[in-house]
Amino acid sequence: MFLRFFETLRKTGIPVTLREYLGFLEGMASGLVTYDIEGFYYLARTAMVKDERHLDRFDRAFSEAFKGLEAIPAEAVLEAIDLPTEWLKKLAEKTLSAEEKAHIEALGGFDKLMETLRQRLAEQKGRHQGGSKWIGTAGTSPFGAYGYNPEGVRIGQKESRHQRAVKVWDRRDFRNLDDTVELGTRNIKVALKRLRRWARTGAAEELDLAGTIRATAEHGYLDVKTRPERHNAVKVLLFLDVGGSMDPHIRVVEELFSAARAEFKHLEYYYFHNCLYEGVWRDNWRRWDQQTPTCEVLRTYGGDYKAIFVGDASMSPYEIAYPGGANEHWNAEAGQVWLTRAREHWPSNVWLNPLPERHWQYTQSVGMVRQIFEGRMFPLTLEGIGRAMKAMT
């Protein structure tokens, strides 16, 4: 019955497996949801989507697989009247106010509502426009579309207008999360999670359930075991290019910075301009009188840190290849020397570039930096961040 749905998910690009599909079918067979389209949606999404980036794809696949359920022909509605009245009553508890429920009861309850629908479907011979009785449009009848009735059954209408229908089959009001959508702090956090590594540190503070069960079984009495809590063990060093050609990318870099600070407990950051040289800084207002020597940064943070460089790598090739090539000061050593030192000291490293990847080939300096990083340059997109995090792990 749901094979087409499974095939649509695969066609949309969601990596759902046969095991996940069988788990979904098992949930349906066990009665987790019955005549509840919203519950069905969440069951299917929970069983078959394992990555938040695929939620919007799932919504589109869900809509495609079950489109048309809202615009049901009159004959099909007549056949569907056998659905349990308890189902509609449960829906009413979610969608109708106390006054509206009382009004329905005054008319004879849901049994009367469904009986009336059955009669009118049988009596009506064609399309009806306006009015308060027949199944049609632009009226106050409880059955039809583009009208108004507080306890209506919507038939043949694309979307809700008053949020009053008892049953709405295809309601999509879920947030888009896809690796092709515009970057945002929330989305970046999802991508950065791939880099996290957990370690148990400190005194034993939490219950080790598996260890307790094993020890109890071995000793024949309750033997409670504890273990240290898990903590985020990843250490990240963030180098951010600022000024000049990076000005158009301020917003997206700010979002990356905000997401990284929220995601990683051990995060250190420094600013640089165009290329890494002998000095970096934390405050752009004091970058001339409060610089930190790059050598000191190399001595302070060990090789277990993961170094992430963020910049468009767009500059004069001389700034990378020659001493004295920097455009704001005299650099005794070329930028490529410092970048190579940094990569050797922090072996887990990447360069994130806010420029579209298709434009990299037109800028010589981008190619030079990419060569220094041995191809470990990635676009500053959700897909690019995902690839970068995978490369660093």
Short mmCIF file of C-alpha atoms in Angstrom, two decimals:
data_model
loop_
_atom_site.label_atom_id
_atom_site.label_comp_id
_atom_site.label_asym_id
_atom_site.label_seq_id
_atom_site.Cartn_x
_atom_site.Cartn_y
_atom_site.Cartn_z
CA MET A 1 0.00 0.00 0.00
CA PHE A 2 2.83 2.40 0.86
CA LEU A 3 5.37 1.15 -1.69
CA ARG A 4 4.80 4.19 -3.92
CA PHE A 5 5.47 6.43 -0.92
CA PHE A 6 8.75 4.60 -0.27
CA GLU A 7 9.76 4.92 -3.93
CA THR A 8 8.91 8.64 -3.92
CA LEU A 9 11.14 9.19 -0.89
CA ARG A 10 14.04 7.47 -2.65
CA LYS A 11 13.40 9.43 -5.85
CA THR A 12 13.41 12.71 -3.92
CA GLY A 13 16.89 11.98 -2.62
CA ILE A 14 16.13 10.81 0.92
CA PRO A 15 18.46 7.89 1.77
CA VAL A 16 15.74 5.73 3.33
CA THR A 17 16.59 2.05 3.65
CA LEU A 18 14.42 -1.03 3.44
CA ARG A 19 14.93 -1.62 7.16
CA GLU A 20 13.57 1.84 7.97
CA TYR A 21 10.63 1.27 5.65
CA LEU A 22 9.83 -2.05 7.35
CA GLY A 23 10.04 -0.32 10.72
CA PHE A 24 7.49 2.21 9.48
CA LEU A 25 5.18 -0.61 8.33
CA GLU A 26 5.58 -2.31 11.70
CA GLY A 27 4.51 0.89 13.44
CA MET A 28 1.46 1.12 11.21
CA ALA A 29 0.57 -2.54 11.80
CA SER A 30 0.82 -2.10 15.56
CA GLY A 31 -1.76 0.68 15.47
CA LEU A 32 0.47 3.60 16.49
CA VAL A 33 -1.69 5.81 14.28
CA THR A 34 -5.22 5.10 13.08
CA TYR A 35 -7.12 7.49 10.78
CA ASP A 36 -4.86 10.35 11.85
CA ILE A 37 -3.02 11.99 8.95
CA GLU A 38 -0.91 14.21 11.21
CA GLY A 39 0.11 11.26 13.36
CA PHE A 40 0.81 9.29 10.20
CA TYR A 41 3.04 12.12 8.95
CA TYR A 42 5.10 12.19 12.14
CA LEU A 43 5.38 8.40 12.32
CA ALA A 44 6.63 8.23 8.72
CA ARG A 45 9.05 11.11 9.23
CA THR A 46 10.44 9.68 12.47
CA ALA A 47 10.93 6.23 10.97
CA MET A 48 12.41 7.20 7.62
CA VAL A 49 14.26 10.53 8.06
CA LYS A 50 17.54 10.42 9.97
CA ASP A 51 19.01 13.79 8.96
CA GLU A 52 17.34 17.16 9.59
CA ARG A 53 18.59 18.43 6.25
CA HIS A 54 16.15 16.07 4.54
CA LEU A 55 13.00 17.30 6.31
CA ASP A 56 11.93 19.60 3.50
CA ARG A 57 12.55 16.86 0.93
CA PHE A 58 10.37 14.57 3.02
CA ASP A 59 7.57 17.15 3.07
CA ARG A 60 7.68 17.44 -0.71
CA ALA A 61 7.73 13.65 -1.16
CA PHE A 62 4.87 13.26 1.32
CA SER A 63 2.81 15.84 -0.54
CA GLU A 64 3.53 14.21 -3.90
CA ALA A 65 2.73 10.70 -2.71
CA PHE A 66 -0.57 11.63 -1.10
CA LYS A 67 -1.70 14.53 -3.27
CA GLY A 68 -5.34 14.47 -4.23
CA LEU A 69 -6.61 13.15 -0.92
CA GLU A 70 -8.10 16.56 -0.22
CA ALA A 71 -9.94 16.92 -3.52
CA ILE A 72 -12.01 13.77 -3.11
CA PRO A 73 -14.85 13.15 -5.63
CA ALA A 74 -18.35 12.91 -4.23
CA GLU A 75 -18.55 9.16 -4.84
CA ALA A 76 -15.32 8.58 -2.96
CA VAL A 77 -16.51 10.67 -0.05
CA LEU A 78 -19.67 8.57 0.11
CA GLU A 79 -17.57 5.42 0.38
CA ALA A 80 -15.38 7.00 3.04
CA ILE A 81 -18.30 7.68 5.35
CA ASP A 82 -17.64 4.31 6.95
CA LEU A 83 -14.65 5.84 8.78
CA PRO A 84 -15.19 5.59 12.55
CA THR A 85 -17.11 8.43 14.12
CA GLU A 86 -14.66 8.30 17.04
CA TRP A 87 -11.97 9.49 14.66
CA LEU A 88 -13.91 12.62 13.73
CA LYS A 89 -14.72 13.23 17.38
CA LYS A 90 -11.03 13.14 18.24
CA LEU A 91 -10.30 15.55 15.42
CA ALA A 92 -13.00 17.85 16.73
CA GLU A 93 -11.33 17.95 20.13
CA LYS A 94 -8.25 19.39 18.41
CA THR A 95 -9.88 21.82 16.00
CA LEU A 96 -13.21 23.01 17.40
CA SER A 97 -13.96 25.37 20.26
CA ALA A 98 -16.35 24.47 23.07
CA GLU A 99 -19.05 26.65 21.53
CA GLU A 100 -18.68 24.97 18.11
CA LYS A 101 -18.83 21.51 19.65
CA ALA A 102 -21.99 22.45 21.53
CA HIS A 103 -23.51 23.73 18.28
CA ILE A 104 -22.81 20.42 16.56
CA GLU A 105 -24.33 18.49 19.43
CA ALA A 106 -27.40 20.70 19.16
CA LEU A 107 -27.74 19.64 15.52
CA GLY A 108 -27.60 15.99 16.46
CA GLY A 109 -23.87 15.35 16.85
CA PHE A 110 -21.39 13.88 14.39
CA ASP A 111 -23.74 11.03 13.54
CA LYS A 112 -26.21 13.59 12.24
CA LEU A 113 -23.41 15.43 10.41
CA MET A 114 -22.26 12.27 8.60
CA GLU A 115 -25.80 11.10 7.91
CA THR A 116 -26.64 14.45 6.34
CA LEU A 117 -23.50 14.29 4.20
CA ARG A 118 -24.46 10.80 2.98
CA GLN A 119 -27.96 11.95 2.04
CA ARG A 120 -26.81 15.03 0.19
CA LEU A 121 -24.18 13.12 -1.76
CA ALA A 122 -26.88 10.71 -2.86
CA GLU A 123 -29.39 13.47 -3.74
CA GLN A 124 -27.10 15.99 -5.38
CA LYS A 125 -26.81 15.63 -9.16
CA GLY A 126 -24.24 18.31 -10.05
CA ARG A 127 -21.98 21.14 -8.92
CA HIS A 128 -23.53 23.67 -6.53
CA GLN A 129 -22.46 27.29 -6.10
CA GLY A 130 -23.35 29.16 -2.91
CA GLY A 131 -26.11 28.36 -0.49
CA SER A 132 -26.20 26.54 2.82
CA LYS A 133 -27.36 23.02 2.00
CA TRP A 134 -25.72 21.31 -0.97
CA ILE A 135 -22.13 20.19 -1.39
CA GLY A 136 -20.52 23.02 -3.31
CA THR A 137 -18.51 26.21 -3.19
CA ALA A 138 -18.77 29.72 -1.78
CA GLY A 139 -21.58 28.97 0.64
CA THR A 140 -22.21 28.09 4.25
CA SER A 141 -22.88 24.39 3.73
CA PRO A 142 -20.91 22.07 6.06
CA PHE A 143 -19.68 20.22 2.95
CA GLY A 144 -17.61 21.64 0.12
CA ALA A 145 -15.01 24.31 -0.48
CA TYR A 146 -14.35 28.06 -0.44
CA GLY A 147 -17.18 28.77 1.96
CA TYR A 148 -17.61 28.97 5.71
CA ASN A 149 -19.01 26.56 8.24
CA PRO A 150 -17.53 25.92 11.69
CA GLU A 151 -18.06 22.15 11.57
CA GLY A 152 -17.59 21.52 7.89
CA VAL A 153 -15.98 18.72 5.93
CA ARG A 154 -13.75 20.33 3.31
CA ILE A 155 -13.97 18.76 -0.18
CA GLY A 156 -12.05 19.87 -3.26
CA GLN A 157 -10.24 22.88 -1.86
CA LYS A 158 -6.49 23.43 -2.22
CA GLU A 159 -5.82 25.08 1.14
CA SER A 160 -7.49 26.20 4.34
CA ARG A 161 -8.99 29.66 4.47
CA HIS A 162 -10.60 29.84 7.92
CA GLN A 163 -8.78 26.92 9.62
CA ARG A 164 -12.23 25.50 10.41
CA ALA A 165 -12.45 22.22 8.47
CA VAL A 166 -12.78 19.04 10.50
CA LYS A 167 -10.30 17.18 8.31
CA VAL A 168 -7.40 18.53 6.32
CA TRP A 169 -5.40 15.89 4.51
CA ASP A 170 -2.33 17.69 3.25
CA ARG A 171 -1.26 20.43 5.61
CA ARG A 172 2.40 21.41 5.35
CA ASP A 173 3.54 23.90 7.95
CA PHE A 174 6.97 22.48 8.69
CA ARG A 175 10.22 24.40 8.60
CA ASN A 176 12.46 23.88 5.57
CA LEU A 177 15.86 22.36 6.27
CA ASP A 178 17.83 21.44 3.19
CA ASP A 179 21.47 21.66 2.15
CA THR A 180 20.46 23.87 -0.78
CA VAL A 181 18.59 26.52 1.21
CA GLU A 182 20.07 29.80 2.39
CA LEU A 183 22.46 29.48 5.30
CA GLY A 184 21.19 30.32 8.77
CA THR A 185 22.54 29.87 12.29
CA ARG A 186 20.16 26.99 13.01
CA ASN A 187 21.07 25.20 9.78
CA ILE A 188 24.80 25.69 10.34
CA LYS A 189 24.51 24.10 13.79
CA VAL A 190 23.02 21.02 12.17
CA ALA A 191 26.00 20.78 9.79
CA LEU A 192 28.59 21.42 12.52
CA LYS A 193 27.25 18.59 14.67
CA ARG A 194 29.10 16.15 12.43
CA LEU A 195 32.37 17.35 13.94
CA ARG A 196 31.43 16.71 17.55
CA ARG A 197 33.16 13.96 19.45
CA TRP A 198 32.17 12.90 22.94
CA ALA A 199 34.46 11.81 25.76
CA ARG A 200 33.79 10.76 29.34
CA THR A 201 35.72 12.97 31.74
CA GLY A 202 35.69 13.86 35.42
CA ALA A 203 34.31 11.99 38.43
CA ALA A 204 31.70 9.26 38.03
CA GLU A 205 28.40 11.11 38.21
CA GLU A 206 25.81 9.28 36.11
CA LEU A 207 24.26 5.83 36.24
CA ASP A 208 25.84 3.24 33.95
CA LEU A 209 22.70 1.23 33.24
CA ALA A 210 24.35 -1.40 31.04
CA GLY A 211 27.21 -1.84 33.53
CA THR A 212 24.77 -2.10 36.44
CA ILE A 213 22.73 -4.82 34.70
CA ARG A 214 25.85 -6.77 33.78
CA ALA A 215 27.37 -6.51 37.28
CA THR A 216 24.08 -7.44 38.97
CA ALA A 217 23.72 -10.53 36.77
CA GLU A 218 27.29 -11.59 37.51
CA HIS A 219 27.18 -11.06 41.30
CA GLY A 220 23.59 -12.06 42.05
CA TYR A 221 22.77 -8.84 43.90
CA LEU A 222 22.11 -5.21 42.92
CA ASP A 223 25.51 -3.77 42.03
CA VAL A 224 25.09 -0.14 40.96
CA LYS A 225 27.74 1.17 38.59
CA THR A 226 28.39 4.80 37.69
CA ARG A 227 30.53 6.45 35.05
CA PRO A 228 31.75 9.96 34.14
CA GLU A 229 29.36 12.17 32.19
CA ARG A 230 29.92 12.64 28.48
CA HIS A 231 31.23 16.01 27.36
CA ASN A 232 31.92 17.58 23.99
CA ALA A 233 35.61 16.83 23.50
CA VAL A 234 36.20 18.65 20.19
CA LYS A 235 38.57 21.62 20.29
CA VAL A 236 38.17 24.13 17.46
CA LEU A 237 40.43 27.00 16.40
CA LEU A 238 38.64 29.44 14.08
CA PHE A 239 40.57 31.89 11.87
CA LEU A 240 38.31 34.52 10.25
CA ASP A 241 39.28 36.76 7.34
CA VAL A 242 37.85 40.28 7.75
CA GLY A 243 37.77 43.46 5.69
CA GLY A 244 38.11 44.24 2.01
CA SER A 245 36.54 41.66 -0.26
CA MET A 246 35.05 39.87 2.77
CA ASP A 247 32.67 42.75 3.54
CA PRO A 248 29.83 41.30 1.37
CA HIS A 249 30.08 38.04 3.32
CA ILE A 250 29.86 39.52 6.83
CA ARG A 251 26.39 38.19 7.58
CA VAL A 252 27.05 34.57 6.64
CA VAL A 253 30.38 34.55 8.51
CA GLU A 254 28.65 36.02 11.57
CA GLU A 255 26.10 33.19 11.43
CA LEU A 256 28.88 30.61 11.17
CA PHE A 257 30.69 32.21 14.11
CA SER A 258 27.51 32.30 16.20
CA ALA A 259 26.69 28.67 15.41
CA ALA A 260 30.23 27.52 16.19
CA ARG A 261 30.27 29.31 19.57
CA ALA A 262 26.98 27.65 20.50
CA GLU A 263 27.99 24.20 19.24
CA PHE A 264 31.55 23.78 20.60
CA LYS A 265 32.52 24.16 24.23
CA HIS A 266 36.21 24.47 23.40
CA LEU A 267 36.37 27.20 20.74
CA GLU A 268 39.09 29.79 20.20
CA TYR A 269 39.04 32.36 17.41
CA TYR A 270 41.32 34.94 15.77
CA TYR A 271 41.00 37.39 12.91
CA PHE A 272 43.35 37.90 9.98
CA HIS A 273 43.24 39.86 6.73
CA ASN A 274 43.53 38.10 3.36
CA CYS A 275 46.24 35.65 4.42
CA LEU A 276 47.78 34.37 7.63
CA TYR A 277 50.93 36.27 8.60
CA GLU A 278 53.01 36.79 11.74
CA GLY A 279 50.17 38.35 13.75
CA VAL A 280 46.44 37.77 14.41
CA TRP A 281 43.96 39.58 16.63
CA ARG A 282 40.67 39.17 18.55
CA ASP A 283 39.42 42.77 18.41
CA ASN A 284 39.21 44.40 15.01
CA TRP A 285 39.15 47.85 16.59
CA ARG A 286 42.53 47.21 18.24
CA ARG A 287 44.14 45.10 15.54
CA TRP A 288 47.23 47.29 15.26
CA ASP A 289 48.12 47.69 18.93
CA GLN A 290 46.80 44.40 20.37
CA GLN A 291 47.93 41.71 17.95
CA THR A 292 48.83 38.22 19.09
CA PRO A 293 51.95 36.74 17.46
CA THR A 294 51.03 33.75 15.34
CA CYS A 295 53.98 31.87 16.83
CA GLU A 296 52.37 32.29 20.25
CA VAL A 297 49.10 30.85 18.94
CA LEU A 298 51.02 27.87 17.56
CA ARG A 299 52.67 27.31 20.95
CA THR A 300 49.45 27.76 22.96
CA TYR A 301 47.09 25.42 21.16
CA GLY A 302 48.15 21.83 20.64
CA GLY A 303 47.84 19.67 17.59
CA ASP A 304 44.59 18.16 18.87
CA TYR A 305 42.75 21.36 17.87
CA LYS A 306 40.86 21.40 14.59
CA ALA A 307 41.73 24.52 12.58
CA ILE A 308 39.05 26.12 10.40
CA PHE A 309 40.05 29.03 8.15
CA VAL A 310 37.23 31.16 6.75
CA GLY A 311 37.88 33.57 3.88
CA ASP A 312 37.34 34.19 0.19
CA ALA A 313 41.08 33.76 -0.54
CA SER A 314 40.77 36.63 -3.02
CA MET A 315 43.93 38.74 -3.00
CA SER A 316 47.04 39.49 -4.97
CA PRO A 317 49.12 36.34 -5.55
CA TYR A 318 52.08 38.27 -4.15
CA GLU A 319 50.40 38.32 -0.72
CA ILE A 320 50.66 34.54 -0.63
CA ALA A 321 53.93 33.86 -2.43
CA TYR A 322 56.40 36.64 -1.49
CA PRO A 323 57.78 38.42 1.60
CA GLY A 324 56.54 42.00 1.68
CA GLY A 325 53.51 41.12 -0.39
CA ALA A 326 50.92 41.99 2.27
CA ASN A 327 48.90 45.08 1.36
CA GLU A 328 48.86 46.67 4.84
CA HIS A 329 52.31 45.96 6.31
CA TRP A 330 55.71 44.51 5.54
CA ASN A 331 55.65 40.77 6.12
CA ALA A 332 59.07 39.22 6.61
CA GLU A 333 57.82 35.80 5.55
CA ALA A 334 55.39 34.91 2.79
CA GLY A 335 51.81 34.03 3.62
CA GLN A 336 52.19 30.51 2.29
CA VAL A 337 54.92 29.89 4.87
CA TRP A 338 52.54 30.68 7.73
CA LEU A 339 49.68 28.70 6.21
CA THR A 340 51.96 25.68 5.82
CA ARG A 341 53.13 25.97 9.43
CA ALA A 342 49.55 26.14 10.63
CA ARG A 343 48.53 23.07 8.61
CA GLU A 344 51.50 21.08 9.85
CA HIS A 345 50.79 22.02 13.48
CA TRP A 346 47.03 21.36 13.23
CA PRO A 347 46.74 18.38 10.86
CA SER A 348 42.93 18.43 11.03
CA ASN A 349 42.22 21.59 9.03
CA VAL A 350 39.98 23.00 6.29
CA TRP A 351 39.38 26.30 4.50
CA LEU A 352 35.77 27.47 4.09
CA ASN A 353 35.21 29.86 1.19
CA PRO A 354 32.01 32.01 0.97
CA LEU A 355 32.50 32.43 -2.79
CA PRO A 356 30.44 30.06 -4.96
CA GLU A 357 32.57 27.08 -5.87
CA ARG A 358 31.95 27.58 -9.59
CA HIS A 359 33.82 30.94 -9.39
CA TRP A 360 37.00 29.65 -7.77
CA GLN A 361 38.70 28.86 -11.06
CA TYR A 362 38.66 32.51 -12.09
CA THR A 363 40.78 33.78 -9.17
CA GLN A 364 44.45 32.80 -9.11
CA SER A 365 44.88 33.30 -5.37
CA VAL A 366 41.98 30.93 -4.63
CA GLY A 367 43.76 28.23 -6.58
CA MET A 368 47.00 28.91 -4.70
CA VAL A 369 45.36 28.63 -1.27
CA ARG A 370 43.50 25.55 -2.39
CA GLN A 371 46.79 23.98 -3.45
CA ILE A 372 48.40 24.85 -0.10
CA PHE A 373 45.48 23.12 1.67
CA GLU A 374 45.82 20.13 -0.66
CA GLY A 375 42.27 20.47 -1.91
CA ARG A 376 40.71 20.84 1.54
CA MET A 377 38.82 24.00 0.56
CA PHE A 378 35.04 23.81 0.75
CA PRO A 379 32.23 26.28 -0.06
CA LEU A 380 30.53 28.02 2.85
CA THR A 381 27.20 26.28 2.28
CA LEU A 382 25.44 23.61 4.32
CA GLU A 383 26.59 20.96 1.87
CA GLY A 384 30.12 22.36 1.91
CA ILE A 385 30.26 22.53 5.71
CA GLY A 386 29.04 18.94 5.84
CA ARG A 387 31.85 17.85 3.53
CA ALA A 388 34.38 19.84 5.55
CA MET A 389 33.29 18.29 8.84
CA LYS A 390 33.53 14.84 7.28
CA ALA A 391 37.04 15.58 6.02
CA MET A 392 38.15 16.74 9.47
CA THR A 393 36.92 13.59 11.19
#
